[in-house]
CSV table of C-alpha atoms in Angstrom, one decimal:
chain,number,residue,atom,x,y,z
A,1,GLY,CA,195.8,-27.2,83.8
A,2,ASP,CA,193.0,-25.3,83.1
A,3,GLU,CA,195.3,-22.6,81.9
A,4,PHE,CA,196.4,-25.2,79.3
A,5,TYR,CA,193.2,-25.8,78.4
A,6,VAL,CA,192.2,-21.8,78.0
A,7,ASN,CA,195.7,-21.2,76.3
A,8,GLU,CA,195.4,-24.5,73.4
A,9,ALA,CA,191.3,-22.9,73.6
A,10,CYS,CA,193.0,-19.1,72.6
A,11,ARG,CA,195.5,-21.1,70.0
A,12,TYR,CA,193.0,-22.9,68.6
A,13,LEU,CA,191.0,-18.8,67.9
A,14,SER,CA,193.7,-17.6,66.5
A,15,SER,CA,194.6,-20.0,64.2
A,16,THR,CA,191.0,-20.7,62.2
A,17,PRO,CA,190.1,-18.9,59.7
A,18,ALA,CA,189.4,-14.8,60.5
A,19,TYR,CA,185.3,-15.0,60.2
A,20,LYS,CA,185.9,-18.4,63.2
A,21,GLY,CA,186.5,-16.0,66.2
A,22,TYR,CA,185.0,-12.8,65.0
A,23,GLU,CA,182.4,-11.8,67.8
A,24,TRP,CA,184.7,-13.6,70.4
A,25,CYS,CA,181.2,-16.1,70.9
A,26,THR,CA,182.7,-19.4,71.7
A,27,TYR,CA,180.2,-20.9,70.5
A,28,TYR,CA,182.3,-20.2,66.6
A,29,LEU,CA,184.7,-23.4,67.5
A,30,TRP,CA,183.4,-25.9,65.9
A,31,ALA,CA,182.3,-28.6,66.2
A,32,ASP,CA,185.1,-31.1,67.5
A,33,SER,CA,186.8,-28.5,69.8
A,34,SER,CA,184.2,-29.3,72.2
A,35,GLU,CA,186.5,-29.1,75.3
A,36,TYR,CA,188.0,-26.1,74.3
A,37,HIS,CA,184.7,-24.5,74.2
A,38,THR,CA,183.7,-25.7,78.1
A,39,TYR,CA,186.6,-24.0,79.3
A,40,LEU,CA,185.9,-21.7,77.4
A,41,ILE,CA,182.9,-20.7,78.7
A,42,ASN,CA,183.7,-22.1,82.8
A,43,PHE,CA,187.2,-20.3,82.7
A,44,ARG,CA,188.6,-17.0,83.1
A,45,TRP,CA,192.0,-17.1,82.5
A,46,ARG,CA,194.0,-13.3,82.1
A,47,PRO,CA,196.9,-13.2,79.7
A,48,GLN,CA,199.9,-13.0,81.4
A,49,THR,CA,201.7,-8.8,81.8
A,50,VAL,CA,204.5,-9.1,79.7
A,51,ARG,CA,205.1,-9.0,76.8
A,52,PRO,CA,207.0,-10.8,74.3
A,53,VAL,CA,209.5,-9.1,71.5
A,54,LEU,CA,206.8,-9.0,67.8
A,55,ASP,CA,208.4,-10.3,65.0
A,56,LEU,CA,207.4,-12.0,62.1
A,57,GLU,CA,207.5,-15.2,63.6
A,58,ASN,CA,205.6,-14.9,65.9
A,59,VAL,CA,202.1,-12.3,65.4
A,60,SER,CA,200.2,-15.6,66.4
A,61,GLU,CA,201.4,-15.0,70.2
A,62,TYR,CA,200.9,-11.6,69.9
A,63,MET,CA,196.9,-12.5,67.8
A,64,ARG,CA,196.7,-14.8,70.5
A,65,LEU,CA,196.6,-12.7,73.5
A,66,GLY,CA,194.3,-10.2,72.1
A,67,THR,CA,191.9,-12.9,71.5
A,68,LEU,CA,192.3,-13.2,75.0
A,69,ALA,CA,191.7,-10.1,75.9
A,70,ALA,CA,188.2,-9.9,73.8
A,71,LEU,CA,187.2,-12.8,75.4
A,72,GLU,CA,187.6,-10.4,78.2
A,73,ASP,CA,186.4,-7.9,78.0
A,74,ASP,CA,189.6,-5.5,77.1
A,75,TYR,CA,189.0,-4.6,74.3
A,76,ASP,CA,191.5,-1.3,74.1
A,77,LYS,CA,194.4,-4.4,75.4
A,78,ALA,CA,193.3,-6.5,72.4
A,79,ILE,CA,193.7,-3.5,69.9
A,80,GLY,CA,196.0,-3.0,70.5
A,81,TYR,CA,198.5,-5.8,69.9
A,82,TYR,CA,196.3,-5.9,66.7
A,83,SER,CA,197.5,-2.6,66.0
A,84,GLU,CA,201.3,-4.5,67.4
A,85,VAL,CA,200.5,-6.9,64.4
A,86,ILE,CA,199.5,-4.6,61.4
A,87,LYS,CA,202.6,-2.5,62.4
A,88,VAL,CA,204.1,-6.0,61.6
A,89,ASN,CA,202.6,-6.5,58.8
A,90,SER,CA,200.2,-4.1,56.8
A,91,ASP,CA,198.1,-7.1,55.0
A,92,PHE,CA,198.1,-9.0,57.8
A,93,SER,CA,193.9,-9.2,57.3
A,94,PRO,CA,192.7,-10.9,60.3
A,95,ALA,CA,193.9,-8.5,62.7
A,96,TYR,CA,192.3,-5.4,60.9
A,97,MET,CA,188.7,-7.9,61.3
A,98,ARG,CA,189.1,-8.9,65.0
A,99,ARG,CA,190.5,-4.0,65.8
A,100,GLY,CA,186.9,-3.7,63.5
A,101,THR,CA,185.1,-5.0,66.1
A,102,CYS,CA,186.4,-4.5,69.3
A,103,PHE,CA,186.1,-1.0,67.9
A,104,PHE,CA,182.5,-2.2,67.0
A,105,LYS,CA,182.5,-2.6,71.1
A,106,LEU,CA,183.6,0.3,72.3
A,107,GLY,CA,181.3,2.6,69.4
A,108,LYS,CA,184.6,3.8,67.7
A,109,GLU,CA,182.4,2.8,64.6
A,110,GLU,CA,185.2,5.4,62.1
A,111,GLN,CA,187.8,3.9,63.0
A,112,ALA,CA,185.7,-0.6,63.1
A,113,VAL,CA,185.0,1.6,59.2
A,114,ASP,CA,188.2,1.8,58.2
A,115,ASP,CA,189.5,-1.2,59.6
A,116,PHE,CA,187.1,-3.8,57.7
A,117,ILE,CA,187.5,-2.0,54.5
A,118,ASN,CA,191.3,-2.2,54.9
A,119,TYR,CA,190.1,-6.2,55.2
A,120,LEU,CA,188.3,-5.7,52.4
A,121,ARG,CA,191.1,-4.3,49.9
A,122,ILE,CA,193.6,-7.2,51.5
A,123,ASN,CA,190.7,-9.9,50.6
A,124,ASP,CA,188.4,-8.8,48.6
A,125,SER,CA,186.1,-11.2,51.2
A,126,TRP,CA,182.2,-11.6,51.7
A,127,THR,CA,182.7,-13.1,55.4
A,128,ALA,CA,184.0,-9.3,55.7
A,129,PHE,CA,181.3,-6.7,54.0
A,130,ASN,CA,178.4,-9.1,55.9
A,131,ILE,CA,180.0,-7.3,58.9
A,132,LEU,CA,180.5,-4.4,57.4
A,133,LEU,CA,177.0,-4.6,56.3
A,134,GLU,CA,175.1,-5.6,59.3
A,135,LYS,CA,176.8,-2.4,60.6
A,136,SER,CA,174.9,-0.6,58.2
A,137,ASP,CA,170.7,-1.1,59.7
A,138,SER,CA,173.7,1.5,62.6
A,139,TYR,CA,175.9,3.4,60.4
A,140,PHE,CA,174.8,4.3,56.7
A,141,GLU,CA,176.5,7.1,56.3
A,142,VAL,CA,179.3,6.0,57.8
A,143,VAL,CA,179.7,3.0,55.2
A,144,PHE,CA,178.3,5.0,51.9
A,145,HIS,CA,181.1,7.6,52.3
A,146,LYS,CA,184.0,5.5,53.8
A,147,LEU,CA,183.0,2.3,50.4
A,148,LYS,CA,182.8,5.6,48.6
A,149,ASP,CA,185.6,7.2,48.6
A,150,GLN,CA,187.8,3.7,47.9
A,151,CYS,CA,185.5,3.2,44.2
A,152,ASP,CA,186.7,7.6,44.2
A,153,LYS,CA,190.4,5.5,44.7
A,154,ASN,CA,190.2,2.5,42.6
A,155,PRO,CA,188.2,3.5,39.6
A,156,LYS,CA,189.2,-0.2,37.7
A,157,ASN,CA,187.5,-1.6,40.5
A,158,SER,CA,183.8,-3.4,40.1
A,159,SER,CA,184.2,-4.6,44.2
A,160,TRP,CA,184.2,-0.8,46.0
A,161,PRO,CA,180.7,0.7,43.9
A,162,TYR,CA,179.6,-3.7,43.9
A,163,TYR,CA,179.8,-2.7,47.8
A,164,VAL,CA,178.5,0.7,47.8
A,165,GLY,CA,175.1,-0.7,45.4
A,166,VAL,CA,174.1,-3.5,48.0
A,167,VAL,CA,174.7,-2.0,50.8
A,168,CYS,CA,172.0,1.5,49.7
A,169,ASP,CA,169.9,-1.3,48.2
A,170,ARG,CA,169.7,-3.1,51.9
A,171,ASN,CA,169.5,0.8,53.3
A,172,GLU,CA,166.5,1.6,50.4
A,173,GLN,CA,168.7,3.8,49.4
A,174,TYR,CA,167.6,2.6,45.6
A,175,GLY,CA,168.9,5.7,43.4
A,176,LEU,CA,172.1,5.2,45.1
A,177,ALA,CA,171.4,1.5,44.6
A,178,LEU,CA,170.8,1.5,40.7
A,179,LYS,CA,174.5,4.7,41.1
A,180,TYR,CA,177.0,2.0,40.9
A,181,TYR,CA,175.4,-1.5,40.6
A,182,LYS,CA,175.2,0.5,36.9
A,183,ARG,CA,179.1,1.6,37.9
A,184,SER,CA,180.5,-0.9,38.7
A,185,TYR,CA,178.6,-3.3,36.1
A,186,GLU,CA,180.2,-1.2,33.7
A,187,ILE,CA,183.8,-1.4,35.1
A,188,GLU,CA,183.6,-6.1,34.7
A,189,PRO,CA,180.0,-6.3,33.6
A,190,ASP,CA,177.9,-9.3,35.4
A,191,SER,CA,174.6,-11.5,35.1
A,192,ILE,CA,173.8,-10.7,39.3
A,193,ILE,CA,174.9,-6.8,39.3
A,194,LEU,CA,171.7,-7.3,36.1
A,195,GLU,CA,169.6,-8.7,39.0
A,196,ASN,CA,170.5,-6.8,41.4
A,197,ILE,CA,169.6,-4.1,38.9
A,198,LYS,CA,166.3,-5.0,37.7
A,199,ASP,CA,165.2,-5.1,41.5
A,200,VAL,CA,166.2,-2.3,41.9
A,201,LYS,CA,163.9,-0.3,39.5
A,202,ASN,CA,161.5,-2.5,40.7
A,203,ASN,CA,161.8,-1.4,44.4
A,204,MET,CA,161.3,2.1,42.9
A,205,GLU,CA,158.4,1.4,41.4
A,206,LYS,CA,156.3,0.3,44.4
A,207,MET,CA,158.1,2.9,46.5
A,208,ILE,CA,156.7,5.2,44.1
A,209,LYS,CA,153.8,3.4,44.1
A,210,LYS,CA,153.5,4.1,47.7
A,211,GLN,CA,154.2,8.0,47.3
A,212,ARG,CA,150.6,8.4,45.0
A,213,SER,CA,148.3,5.6,46.9
C-alpha cells in the first residue's frame, strides 16, 4: 500500500549519495524512481514514534527516519535522529549535511555551518561547499570566520584557505580573497588558483577605477 511506497522512497533517499536529498525535495530522486516520486508528493506519512535501538548496523534506519521527519517539516525531530547517528559514528558525513540543512531551515546558521564544515573535514566535497558558498550570501561573517578557524587549525591543508578565498571572492571581499588564495597556493601550487588570483587582481583594479570615476 501507500505506506510501503513511502518507506521505500525514503530508504532510496537514504541510500543515495548525500547530495541527492540535501534539500529534501522530491525532484532530487533519480528519473527511474518515478513511482517513489509520486508517492512522496501525494502521501504524507508520519514515522512511528518508537525508535529502534541505534547501533552501527541500523544507521540507515535512523537516516531514513530523519528524512521522513524532514519531509514533514519537523526539523527538530530530524536533527534528533541525525544527532544520534553522529554519536554512533562521528565520521558519517551524510548525517552532518542533512542535519546542517535542517539547522539552516530553522535559522540556526552557526550550527548549520559547523555541520557543513564537518562534512568538508571528512569528505572535502564540492557538493557541500557549494551549499555553504550559496549560504555565504546571507551569512558571510559566520561562514568566513568558521572557515578561517579551519585554516588556523590545519595550516598545511591547502583546501581551507582556498575555500575562504572562494567565499571572499564571491562576496567581493577581494583583498581577503587574494590573501587566502595566495596562502593556498603557497601550500600546494595549482594552476586554477593562479587563475583565481589573476581574476581577483583584475576585479580589484576594476573596483578601484570605479571608485575613482
